[in-house]
Short mmCIF file of C-alpha atoms in Angstrom, two decimals:
data_model
loop_
_atom_site.label_atom_id
_atom_site.label_comp_id
_atom_site.label_asym_id
_atom_site.label_seq_id
_atom_site.Cartn_x
_atom_site.Cartn_y
_atom_site.Cartn_z
CA UNK V 1 50.58 50.42 38.08
CA UNK V 2 46.97 50.72 36.91
CA UNK V 3 47.07 47.25 35.31
CA UNK V 4 48.54 45.55 38.34
CA UNK V 5 46.07 47.28 40.61
CA UNK V 6 43.15 46.12 38.47
CA UNK V 7 44.33 42.49 38.46
CA UNK V 8 44.84 42.58 42.21
CA UNK V 9 41.35 43.94 42.67
CA UNK V 10 39.78 41.17 40.55
CA UNK V 11 41.63 38.40 42.38
CA UNK V 12 40.60 39.85 45.72
CA UNK V 13 36.95 39.92 44.57
CA UNK V 14 37.15 36.29 43.36
CA UNK V 15 38.53 34.96 46.64
CA UNK V 16 36.01 37.04 48.52
CA UNK V 17 33.23 35.42 46.50
CA UNK V 18 34.54 31.95 47.35
CA UNK V 19 34.74 32.80 51.00
CA UNK V 20 31.22 34.19 50.90
CA UNK V 21 30.01 30.98 49.21
CA UNK V 22 31.59 28.85 51.94
CA UNK V 23 29.89 30.92 54.61
CA UNK V 24 26.44 30.38 52.98
CA UNK V 25 26.41 26.61 53.50
CA UNK V 26 28.24 23.95 55.44
CA UNK V 27 28.86 20.23 54.98
CA UNK V 28 28.91 17.51 57.56
CA UNK V 29 32.29 16.25 58.63
CA UNK V 30 31.74 12.75 57.22
CA UNK V 31 30.36 14.07 53.91
CA UNK V 32 31.42 12.00 50.90
CA UNK V 33 30.42 13.27 47.47
CA UNK V 34 30.79 9.78 45.98
CA UNK V 35 27.96 8.35 48.10
CA UNK V 36 24.22 9.13 47.72
CA UNK V 37 22.38 10.81 50.60
CA UNK V 38 20.58 7.59 51.59
CA UNK V 39 19.43 4.15 50.56
CA UNK V 40 16.15 5.33 48.99
CA UNK V 41 16.97 8.64 47.36
CA UNK V 42 14.12 10.26 45.45
CA UNK V 43 15.03 12.37 42.43
CA UNK V 44 12.43 14.69 40.86
CA UNK V 45 12.66 16.12 37.35
CA UNK V 46 10.98 19.08 35.67
CA UNK V 47 11.50 20.31 32.15
CA UNK V 48 11.01 23.67 30.49
CA UNK V 49 10.75 23.12 26.72
CA UNK V 50 11.74 26.36 25.07
CA UNK V 51 11.54 25.33 21.41
CA UNK V 52 11.37 22.41 19.02
CA UNK V 53 14.27 23.01 16.66
CA UNK V 54 13.34 20.44 14.03
CA UNK V 55 12.52 16.86 13.11
CA UNK V 56 14.82 14.78 10.92
CA UNK V 57 12.76 11.95 9.44
CA UNK V 58 15.65 10.30 7.63
CA UNK V 59 17.79 10.01 10.76
CA UNK V 60 14.71 9.62 13.01
CA UNK V 61 15.74 12.42 15.36
CA UNK V 62 14.06 15.38 17.06
CA UNK V 63 15.97 18.42 18.32
CA UNK V 64 14.82 20.37 21.41
CA UNK V 65 15.99 23.46 23.32
CA UNK V 66 15.26 22.71 26.98
CA UNK V 67 16.06 23.76 30.53
CA UNK V 68 16.38 20.68 32.71
CA UNK V 69 15.88 20.90 36.49
CA UNK V 70 16.84 17.99 38.74
CA UNK V 71 15.78 18.03 42.42
CA UNK V 72 16.90 15.82 45.30
CA UNK V 73 17.24 16.13 49.06
CA UNK V 74 20.64 15.88 50.75
CA UNK V 75 20.41 16.26 54.56
CA UNK V 76 24.20 16.44 54.78
CA UNK V 77 24.22 20.00 53.35
CA UNK V 78 22.95 22.91 55.49
CA UNK V 79 22.40 26.59 54.70
CA UNK V 80 23.88 29.17 57.05
CA UNK V 81 22.81 32.67 58.09
CA UNK V 82 19.06 31.94 57.81
CA UNK V 83 19.05 32.15 54.04
CA UNK V 84 16.13 30.52 52.27
CA UNK V 85 17.85 30.04 48.88
CA UNK V 86 21.49 30.05 47.91
CA UNK V 87 22.62 30.26 44.27
CA UNK V 88 25.96 28.71 43.36
CA UNK V 89 27.91 28.35 40.15
CA UNK V 90 27.88 24.83 38.75
CA UNK V 91 31.42 24.80 37.35
CA UNK V 92 32.98 25.86 40.64
CA UNK V 93 30.83 23.98 43.14
CA UNK V 94 30.03 20.74 41.28
CA UNK V 95 33.09 18.77 42.47
CA UNK V 96 32.09 19.33 46.13
CA UNK V 97 28.54 17.94 45.93
CA UNK V 98 27.01 14.59 45.16
CA UNK V 99 24.76 14.75 42.08
CA UNK V 100 22.59 12.00 40.55
CA UNK V 101 24.07 10.09 37.62
CA UNK V 102 21.28 11.06 35.24
CA UNK V 103 21.00 8.90 32.14
CA UNK V 104 18.69 9.69 29.20
CA UNK V 105 18.31 6.47 27.26
CA UNK V 106 17.22 8.05 23.94
CA UNK V 107 19.75 10.90 24.07
CA UNK V 108 21.82 11.15 20.91
CA UNK V 109 23.65 14.42 21.57
CA UNK V 110 23.58 17.22 24.15
CA UNK V 111 25.16 20.66 23.92
CA UNK V 112 25.05 23.06 26.87
CA UNK V 113 23.96 26.57 25.92
CA UNK V 114 26.35 29.38 26.65
CA UNK V 115 26.67 33.07 25.97
CA UNK V 116 29.05 34.76 28.43
CA UNK V 117 29.11 31.58 30.47
CA UNK V 118 27.45 28.21 30.43
CA UNK V 119 23.79 28.23 31.41
CA UNK V 120 24.15 26.04 34.49
CA UNK V 121 23.43 26.68 38.14
CA UNK V 122 23.11 24.99 41.53
CA UNK V 123 20.51 26.11 44.03
CA UNK V 124 20.33 25.19 47.74
CA UNK V 125 17.08 25.42 49.70
CA UNK V 126 16.62 25.74 53.43
CA UNK V 127 15.03 22.28 53.64
CA UNK V 128 18.27 20.66 52.38
CA UNK V 129 16.85 20.35 48.87
CA UNK V 130 19.26 20.86 45.99
CA UNK V 131 18.46 21.72 42.39
CA UNK V 132 20.68 21.56 39.31
CA UNK V 133 19.49 23.52 36.25
CA UNK V 134 21.05 23.14 32.80
CA UNK V 135 20.10 24.87 29.56
CA UNK V 136 20.98 22.72 26.57
CA UNK V 137 20.12 21.66 23.06
CA UNK V 138 19.36 17.93 23.02
CA UNK V 139 18.91 15.59 20.09
CA UNK V 140 16.60 12.68 20.89
CA UNK V 141 16.57 9.42 18.92
CA UNK V 142 12.98 8.53 18.07
CA UNK V 143 11.95 5.20 16.57
CA UNK V 144 9.53 6.11 13.78
CA UNK V 145 7.23 3.97 11.67
CA UNK V 146 6.13 5.50 8.36
CA UNK V 147 3.78 2.78 7.11
CA UNK V 148 0.78 5.10 7.63
CA UNK V 149 2.51 8.10 6.02
CA UNK V 150 1.04 10.76 5.75
CA UNK V 151 -1.56 9.66 8.30
CA UNK V 152 1.14 8.49 10.68
CA UNK V 153 1.43 9.61 14.29
CA UNK V 154 4.90 9.24 15.78
CA UNK V 155 5.32 8.65 19.50
CA UNK V 156 8.72 8.90 21.16
CA UNK V 157 9.45 7.89 24.74
CA UNK V 158 12.23 9.73 26.58
CA UNK V 159 13.38 7.94 29.76
CA UNK V 160 15.21 9.73 32.58
CA UNK V 161 16.87 7.26 34.92
CA UNK V 162 20.11 6.29 36.66
CA UNK V 163 22.61 4.09 34.92
CA UNK V 164 24.40 3.06 38.16
CA UNK V 165 21.77 2.82 40.91
CA UNK V 166 18.86 0.39 40.81
CA UNK V 167 15.36 1.24 41.96
CA UNK V 168 16.14 0.00 45.49
CA UNK V 169 18.71 2.81 45.88
CA UNK V 170 17.23 5.59 43.75
CA UNK V 171 13.81 6.42 42.31
CA UNK V 172 13.01 8.95 39.60
CA UNK V 173 9.71 10.78 39.27
CA UNK V 174 8.27 13.95 37.74
CA UNK V 175 7.90 17.06 39.87
CA UNK V 176 4.30 17.96 40.62
CA UNK V 177 4.26 21.72 39.92
CA UNK V 178 4.21 21.22 36.89
CA UNK V 179 6.46 18.56 35.37
CA UNK V 180 6.49 20.25 31.94
CA UNK V 181 6.28 23.95 31.18
CA UNK V 182 6.25 25.82 27.88
CA UNK V 183 6.66 29.39 26.61
CA UNK V 184 3.68 31.49 25.65
CA UNK V 185 4.11 30.91 21.89
CA UNK V 186 3.21 27.25 22.30
CA UNK V 187 -0.30 26.51 21.06
CA UNK V 188 -2.96 24.64 22.97
CA UNK V 189 -2.45 21.51 20.87
CA UNK V 190 1.37 21.73 20.81
CA UNK V 191 4.26 23.30 18.98
CA UNK V 192 3.59 23.72 15.26
CA UNK V 193 6.25 22.97 12.69
CA UNK V 194 6.04 22.95 8.90
CA UNK V 195 5.15 19.25 8.83
CA UNK V 196 4.26 18.31 12.39
CA UNK V 197 2.32 19.38 15.45
CA UNK V 198 4.51 18.33 18.40
CA UNK V 199 2.97 17.80 21.84
CA UNK V 200 4.49 16.61 25.13
CA UNK V 201 3.14 14.62 28.06
CA UNK V 202 4.46 12.65 31.02
CA UNK V 203 3.71 9.23 32.45
CA UNK V 204 2.31 9.60 35.94
CA UNK V 205 3.21 6.10 36.99
CA UNK V 206 6.81 5.16 37.60
CA UNK V 207 8.34 3.12 34.80
CA UNK V 208 10.88 0.32 35.25
CA UNK V 209 13.62 -0.58 32.76
CA UNK V 210 15.98 -3.52 33.04
CA UNK V 211 19.58 -2.58 32.13
CA UNK V 212 21.28 -5.90 32.77
CA UNK V 213 22.21 -5.53 36.45
CA UNK V 214 18.71 -4.95 37.78
CA UNK V 215 15.58 -2.86 37.43
CA UNK V 216 16.07 0.88 37.21
CA UNK V 217 13.45 3.46 38.04
CA UNK V 218 12.53 5.75 35.15
CA UNK V 219 10.59 9.00 34.66
CA UNK V 220 9.16 8.86 31.15
CA UNK V 221 8.15 11.70 28.85
CA UNK V 222 6.13 11.07 25.67
CA UNK V 223 6.61 13.17 22.54
CA UNK V 224 3.70 12.91 20.08
CA UNK V 225 4.15 14.18 16.52
CA UNK V 226 1.01 14.49 14.41
CA UNK V 227 1.62 15.21 10.75
CA UNK V 228 -0.07 18.06 8.91
CA UNK V 229 -2.12 16.29 6.22
CA UNK V 230 -3.66 19.26 4.42
CA UNK V 231 -0.61 19.80 2.25
CA UNK V 232 -0.63 16.14 1.18
CA UNK V 233 -4.34 16.32 0.37
CA UNK V 234 -3.74 19.27 -1.96
CA UNK V 235 -0.45 18.08 -3.46
CA UNK V 236 -1.00 14.33 -3.90
CA UNK V 237 -4.50 13.04 -3.20
CA UNK V 238 -6.48 15.69 -5.09
CA UNK V 239 -4.41 15.63 -8.34
CA UNK V 240 -4.34 11.83 -8.47
CA UNK V 241 -8.11 11.69 -7.97
CA UNK V 242 -8.62 14.18 -10.80
CA UNK V 243 -6.37 12.12 -13.07
CA UNK V 244 -8.50 9.02 -12.44
CA UNK V 245 -11.71 10.96 -13.15
CA UNK V 246 -10.17 12.28 -16.38
CA UNK V 247 -9.49 8.71 -17.51
CA UNK V 248 -13.22 7.98 -17.35
CA UNK V 249 -13.73 10.54 -20.12
CA UNK V 250 -12.17 8.06 -22.54
CA UNK V 251 -15.30 5.89 -22.25
CA UNK V 252 -17.41 8.54 -24.01
CA UNK V 253 -14.93 8.94 -26.89
CA UNK V 254 -15.77 6.96 -30.05
CA UNK V 255 -13.49 3.90 -30.18
CA UNK V 256 -12.57 4.59 -33.82
CA UNK V 257 -10.84 7.84 -32.74
CA UNK V 258 -7.70 6.04 -31.65
CA UNK V 259 -5.26 9.01 -31.32
CA UNK V 260 -7.51 11.11 -29.08
CA UNK V 261 -8.47 8.33 -26.70
CA UNK V 262 -5.00 6.81 -26.58
CA UNK V 263 -3.28 10.15 -25.88
CA UNK V 264 -5.70 10.88 -23.02
CA UNK V 265 -5.10 7.54 -21.30
CA UNK V 266 -1.34 7.33 -21.87
CA UNK V 267 -0.75 10.93 -20.70
CA UNK V 268 -2.78 10.34 -17.55
CA UNK V 269 -0.92 7.10 -16.85
CA UNK V 270 2.50 8.73 -17.25
CA UNK V 271 1.49 11.64 -15.01
CA UNK V 272 0.52 9.25 -12.21
CA UNK V 273 3.76 7.31 -12.59
CA UNK V 274 5.77 10.55 -12.34
CA UNK V 275 3.80 11.63 -9.28
CA UNK V 276 4.40 8.26 -7.61
CA UNK V 277 8.14 8.48 -8.25
CA UNK V 278 8.29 12.04 -6.84
CA UNK V 279 6.36 11.16 -3.69
CA UNK V 280 8.45 8.08 -3.11
CA UNK V 281 11.73 10.01 -3.36
CA UNK V 282 10.55 12.84 -1.07
CA UNK V 283 8.92 10.69 1.60
CA UNK V 284 10.75 8.83 4.39
CA UNK V 285 11.64 5.19 3.97
CA UNK V 286 9.51 2.40 5.40
CA UNK V 287 9.68 -1.38 5.58
CA UNK V 288 6.33 -1.75 3.77
CA UNK V 289 4.29 0.19 1.26
CA UNK V 290 3.29 3.52 2.73
CA UNK V 291 -0.29 4.72 2.86
CA UNK V 292 0.15 7.31 0.11
CA UNK V 293 1.99 4.79 -2.09
CA UNK V 294 -0.97 2.40 -1.85
CA UNK V 295 -3.24 5.23 -3.00
CA UNK V 296 -1.06 6.25 -5.96
CA UNK V 297 -0.52 2.65 -7.08
CA UNK V 298 -4.27 2.05 -6.97
CA UNK V 299 -4.96 5.20 -9.01
CA UNK V 300 -2.36 4.08 -11.55
CA UNK V 301 -4.03 0.67 -11.80
CA UNK V 302 -7.44 2.27 -12.40
CA UNK V 303 -6.04 4.24 -15.34
CA UNK V 304 -4.18 1.16 -16.61
CA UNK V 305 -7.39 -0.90 -16.52
CA UNK V 306 -9.13 1.85 -18.53
CA UNK V 307 -6.35 1.57 -21.11
CA UNK V 308 -6.65 -2.22 -21.09
CA UNK V 309 -10.41 -1.92 -21.63
CA UNK V 310 -9.74 0.15 -24.73
CA UNK V 311 -7.42 -2.55 -26.07
CA UNK V 312 -10.22 -5.09 -25.62
CA UNK V 313 -12.64 -2.82 -27.48
CA UNK V 314 -10.20 -2.40 -30.38
CA UNK V 315 -9.65 -6.14 -30.54
CA UNK V 316 -13.39 -6.74 -30.65
CA UNK V 317 -13.87 -4.19 -33.42
CA UNK V 318 -11.09 -5.74 -35.48
CA UNK V 319 -12.49 -9.23 -34.94
CA UNK V 320 -15.96 -8.04 -35.92
CA UNK V 321 -14.79 -6.34 -39.10
CA UNK V 322 -12.23 -8.78 -40.50
CA UNK V 323 -11.59 -12.03 -38.71
CA UNK V 324 -15.19 -13.14 -38.18
CA UNK V 325 -16.14 -12.81 -41.86
CA UNK V 326 -12.96 -14.54 -43.00
CA UNK V 327 -13.55 -17.34 -40.56
CA UNK V 328 -17.11 -17.87 -41.77
CA UNK V 329 -16.02 -18.03 -45.42
CA UNK V 330 -13.32 -20.57 -44.59
CA UNK V 331 -15.74 -22.72 -42.60
CA UNK V 332 -18.30 -22.73 -45.42
CA UNK V 333 -15.65 -23.64 -47.99
CA UNK V 334 -14.37 -26.47 -45.80
CA UNK V 335 -17.89 -27.82 -45.27
CA UNK V 336 -18.60 -27.72 -49.02
CA UNK V 337 -15.36 -29.55 -49.83
CA UNK V 338 -16.05 -32.20 -47.21
CA UNK V 339 -19.59 -32.69 -48.54
CA UNK V 340 -18.29 -33.10 -52.10
CA UNK V 341 -15.67 -35.61 -50.97
CA UNK V 342 -18.29 -37.66 -49.11
CA UNK V 343 -20.60 -37.58 -52.15
CA UNK V 344 -17.86 -38.78 -54.50
CA UNK V 345 -16.96 -41.61 -52.12
CA UNK V 346 -20.61 -42.76 -52.00
CA UNK V 347 -20.92 -42.60 -55.81
CA UNK V 348 -17.78 -44.69 -56.19
CA UNK V 349 -19.10 -47.30 -53.76
CA UNK V 350 -22.46 -47.54 -55.62
CA UNK V 351 -20.70 -47.78 -58.96
CA UNK V 352 -18.49 -50.60 -57.71
CA UNK V 353 -21.53 -52.53 -56.48
CA UNK V 354 -23.44 -52.16 -59.78
CA UNK V 355 -20.39 -53.02 -61.81
CA UNK V 356 -19.99 -56.33 -59.95
CA UNK V 357 -23.63 -57.56 -60.65
CA UNK V 358 -25.12 -58.64 -63.93
CA UNK V 359 -27.09 -56.01 -65.65
CA UNK V 360 -30.71 -57.15 -65.98
CA UNK V 361 -33.41 -55.72 -68.15
CA UNK V 362 -35.99 -53.65 -66.35
CA UNK V 363 -39.29 -55.49 -65.64
CA UNK V 364 -42.47 -54.72 -67.40
CA UNK V 365 -44.91 -52.19 -66.10
CA UNK V 366 -47.47 -54.68 -64.67
CA UNK V 367 -44.64 -56.68 -63.00
CA UNK V 368 -43.02 -53.48 -61.65
CA UNK V 369 -46.00 -52.66 -59.43
CA UNK V 370 -46.37 -56.14 -57.97
CA UNK V 371 -42.69 -56.92 -57.46
CA UNK V 372 -41.43 -53.45 -56.43
CA UNK V 373 -40.94 -54.50 -52.81
CA UNK V 374 -38.86 -57.53 -53.71
CA UNK V 375 -36.85 -55.49 -56.18
CA UNK V 376 -36.09 -52.88 -53.53
CA UNK V 377 -34.98 -55.52 -51.02
CA UNK V 378 -32.81 -57.25 -53.67
CA UNK V 379 -31.18 -53.94 -54.55
CA UNK V 380 -30.52 -53.21 -50.87
CA UNK V 381 -28.87 -56.60 -50.43
CA UNK V 382 -26.77 -56.20 -53.56
CA UNK V 383 -25.66 -52.70 -52.77
CA UNK V 384 -25.13 -53.29 -49.06
CA UNK V 385 -25.87 -49.68 -48.19
CA UNK V 386 -28.19 -48.81 -45.38
CA UNK V 387 -29.19 -45.61 -47.09
CA UNK V 388 -31.32 -47.54 -49.72
CA UNK V 389 -33.74 -48.52 -46.98
CA UNK V 390 -34.83 -44.88 -46.96
CA UNK V 391 -35.95 -45.09 -50.68
CA UNK V 392 -39.34 -43.53 -51.56
CA UNK V 393 -42.41 -45.83 -51.42
CA UNK V 394 -43.42 -47.68 -54.62
CA UNK V 395 -45.66 -45.88 -57.01
CA UNK V 396 -46.13 -45.00 -60.60
CA UNK V 397 -43.83 -41.97 -60.36
CA UNK V 398 -40.95 -43.96 -58.80
CA UNK V 399 -38.03 -44.43 -61.12
CA UNK V 400 -36.28 -47.79 -61.33
CA UNK V 401 -32.87 -48.14 -59.76
CA UNK V 402 -31.37 -48.67 -63.16
CA UNK V 403 -32.65 -45.31 -64.32
CA UNK V 404 -30.48 -43.56 -61.74
CA UNK V 405 -27.43 -45.64 -62.51
CA UNK V 406 -26.17 -43.74 -65.56
CA UNK V 407 -26.42 -40.46 -63.63
CA UNK V 408 -24.47 -41.85 -60.71
CA UNK V 409 -21.84 -43.43 -62.91
CA UNK V 410 -21.13 -40.13 -64.60
CA UNK V 411 -19.38 -38.93 -61.41
CA UNK V 412 -21.03 -35.51 -61.39
CA UNK V 413 -19.92 -33.40 -58.41
CA UNK V 414 -22.58 -30.69 -58.78
CA UNK V 415 -24.53 -31.63 -55.69
CA UNK V 416 -25.57 -29.20 -53.00
CA UNK V 417 -24.31 -29.77 -49.44
CA UNK V 418 -27.90 -30.51 -48.28
CA UNK V 419 -28.77 -32.92 -51.11
CA UNK V 420 -30.49 -36.23 -50.34
CA UNK V 421 -27.34 -38.26 -49.99
CA UNK V 422 -27.36 -41.73 -48.49
CA UNK V 423 -26.50 -41.73 -44.76
CA UNK V 424 -25.52 -44.32 -42.25
CA UNK V 425 -27.79 -44.69 -39.30
CA UNK V 426 -24.85 -44.57 -36.89
CA UNK V 427 -23.48 -41.30 -38.29
CA UNK V 428 -24.17 -38.48 -35.80
CA UNK V 429 -22.42 -35.80 -37.80
CA UNK V 430 -24.52 -32.71 -38.54
CA UNK V 431 -24.23 -30.80 -41.78
CA UNK V 432 -23.50 -27.50 -40.01
CA UNK V 433 -20.40 -28.80 -38.13
CA UNK V 434 -16.96 -29.35 -39.65
CA UNK V 435 -15.68 -32.86 -40.19
CA UNK V 436 -14.48 -34.58 -37.08
CA UNK V 437 -16.72 -32.49 -34.78
CA UNK V 438 -20.01 -33.70 -33.45
CA UNK V 439 -22.64 -32.16 -31.21
CA UNK V 440 -22.17 -34.80 -28.51
CA UNK V 441 -18.39 -35.22 -28.33
CA UNK V 442 -17.35 -31.57 -28.72
CA UNK V 443 -20.36 -29.90 -27.05
CA UNK V 444 -18.45 -28.04 -24.26
CA UNK V 445 -15.79 -26.91 -26.70
CA UNK V 446 -18.35 -25.62 -29.14
CA UNK V 447 -20.28 -23.82 -26.40
CA UNK V 448 -17.07 -22.21 -25.13
CA UNK V 449 -16.26 -21.00 -28.63
CA UNK V 450 -19.73 -19.56 -29.03
CA UNK V 451 -19.52 -17.73 -25.67
CA UNK V 452 -16.06 -16.37 -26.47
CA UNK V 453 -17.17 -15.11 -29.87
CA UNK V 454 -20.25 -13.53 -28.31
CA UNK V 455 -18.17 -11.71 -25.68
CA UNK V 456 -15.69 -10.45 -28.28
CA UNK V 457 -18.47 -9.27 -30.56
CA UNK V 458 -20.19 -7.65 -27.55
CA UNK V 459 -17.02 -5.77 -26.65
CA UNK V 460 -16.36 -4.62 -30.20
CA UNK V 461 -19.89 -3.79 -31.23
CA UNK V 462 -20.41 -0.43 -32.83
CA UNK V 463 -22.87 0.56 -30.11
CA UNK V 464 -20.03 0.57 -27.52
CA UNK V 465 -21.67 -1.70 -24.97
CA UNK V 466 -18.44 -2.33 -23.06
CA UNK V 467 -17.76 1.39 -22.79
CA UNK V 468 -21.25 1.93 -21.40
CA UNK V 469 -20.72 -0.75 -18.77
CA UNK V 470 -17.25 0.61 -17.90
CA UNK V 471 -18.60 4.16 -17.55
CA UNK V 472 -20.75 2.92 -14.66
CA UNK V 473 -18.46 0.20 -13.28
CA UNK V 474 -15.21 2.19 -12.97
CA UNK V 475 -16.67 5.07 -10.87
CA UNK V 476 -18.47 2.60 -8.63
CA UNK V 477 -15.28 0.61 -7.99
CA UNK V 478 -13.25 3.78 -7.36
CA UNK V 479 -15.80 5.14 -4.87
CA UNK V 480 -15.85 1.77 -3.11
CA UNK V 481 -12.05 1.67 -2.96
CA UNK V 482 -11.85 5.26 -1.66
CA UNK V 483 -14.35 4.52 1.11
CA UNK V 484 -12.56 1.37 2.24
CA UNK V 485 -9.15 3.08 1.98
CA UNK V 486 -9.96 6.07 4.17
CA UNK V 487 -11.96 4.13 6.73
CA UNK V 488 -9.19 1.56 7.16
CA UNK V 489 -6.25 3.95 7.41
CA UNK V 490 -8.02 6.58 9.53
CA UNK V 491 -9.09 3.91 12.03
CA UNK V 492 -5.54 2.54 12.10
CA UNK V 493 -4.20 6.05 12.70
CA UNK V 494 -6.59 6.60 15.59
CA UNK V 495 -5.68 3.24 17.05
CA UNK V 496 -2.02 4.17 16.87
CA UNK V 497 -2.74 7.50 18.58
CA UNK V 498 -4.57 5.79 21.47
CA UNK V 499 -2.23 2.80 21.74
CA UNK V 500 0.13 4.31 24.33
#
């Protein structure tokens, strides 16, 4: 009997509540909940943002706990008994009222909050204004661009509109007092997360979106997410900068100490490569190189160029110690062999000429002085060599041509490379150049070889001239790169912040 009495009491209270609700308001006789109140219905929206649950960068989503209030005026509904406000339950009264077909374009998922019952309500005002309030967790799809990561600023637009009625039939706007409200734990600059500072704002002007059947009125909210950069400065930028500075210490190490200098550069290079791989795996994906990836790649290249500079120094030292001396000895030996071959060829030619003429007795002493010029010209004609025209002038100390003949016929090869050998007037070959190379024909090639040898010897000199230049050049280039890098990306980040 107690159980049946209790159930009867509850049912009586429920029906009494429904009857009381019907007495609080009344509908017009021609009321149709499928039709809007008028041709130009104005819908106002306000939003209480309770918390930012999280940001998923991989899925490009942001999760919010909100209370959404939607206001509109329906003159077909009237409040009875001089009440100013009437509270109704959404689940029971919703089928009897017309409500706007609210559409959130970026909405991915929505879950109504509930404890003992769902957090929904309908409120009627004395001026025929109706308000629907819903507490829910919403997941918003946000198009993110991570090219400026970690200097990126993400902006997400959330559009509240109707999916059925165009702007001629329904207009959406933000409520004036105020459109957005926050709890007291929100900071002045926004809600702080581990990685972001999230702030909210609304567009005062009405936005229009074309959905295919016409233009739809839209109330737009902007979500701005500014990334916390201090952690990235301490975890990525500062260590990579220190690694680059450490690589400059290799320039003051003696080049002959190969293990110490090589270990310093290779260890620094591998550390930067590992850091780049870690940052790339832990950062969100982007279509282009991200800002932090450009920095780490540049730091890696600076260390790699320091290692390449050391290779050049080692090559120069090796060339200076071994290859240059060997090359000089080979060139001298080749020049001496070529000079001996040319001398033997000339001796053979002179011997052939003298062997073909009749051997005449040398003239007497008093005839030698008077007829020396004719004898010299006759010998030049018989020999046919232009080098005899350069013979010494006649005098008492001049030896007759026949006196030199036995020495030439002996075929002696003990002649120095700079001996007074007969030359052709048209021969432009210099004694210091190898055979087949002349100062006129191979001038550019010879100058290029001289410059290349000078550069290599300069790099590998024992005084370490290239290391001294690199010790000043590398820091200057790194400071220049750092200045250009930060100015460019910070300006681009500010431009992105002020773009919308």
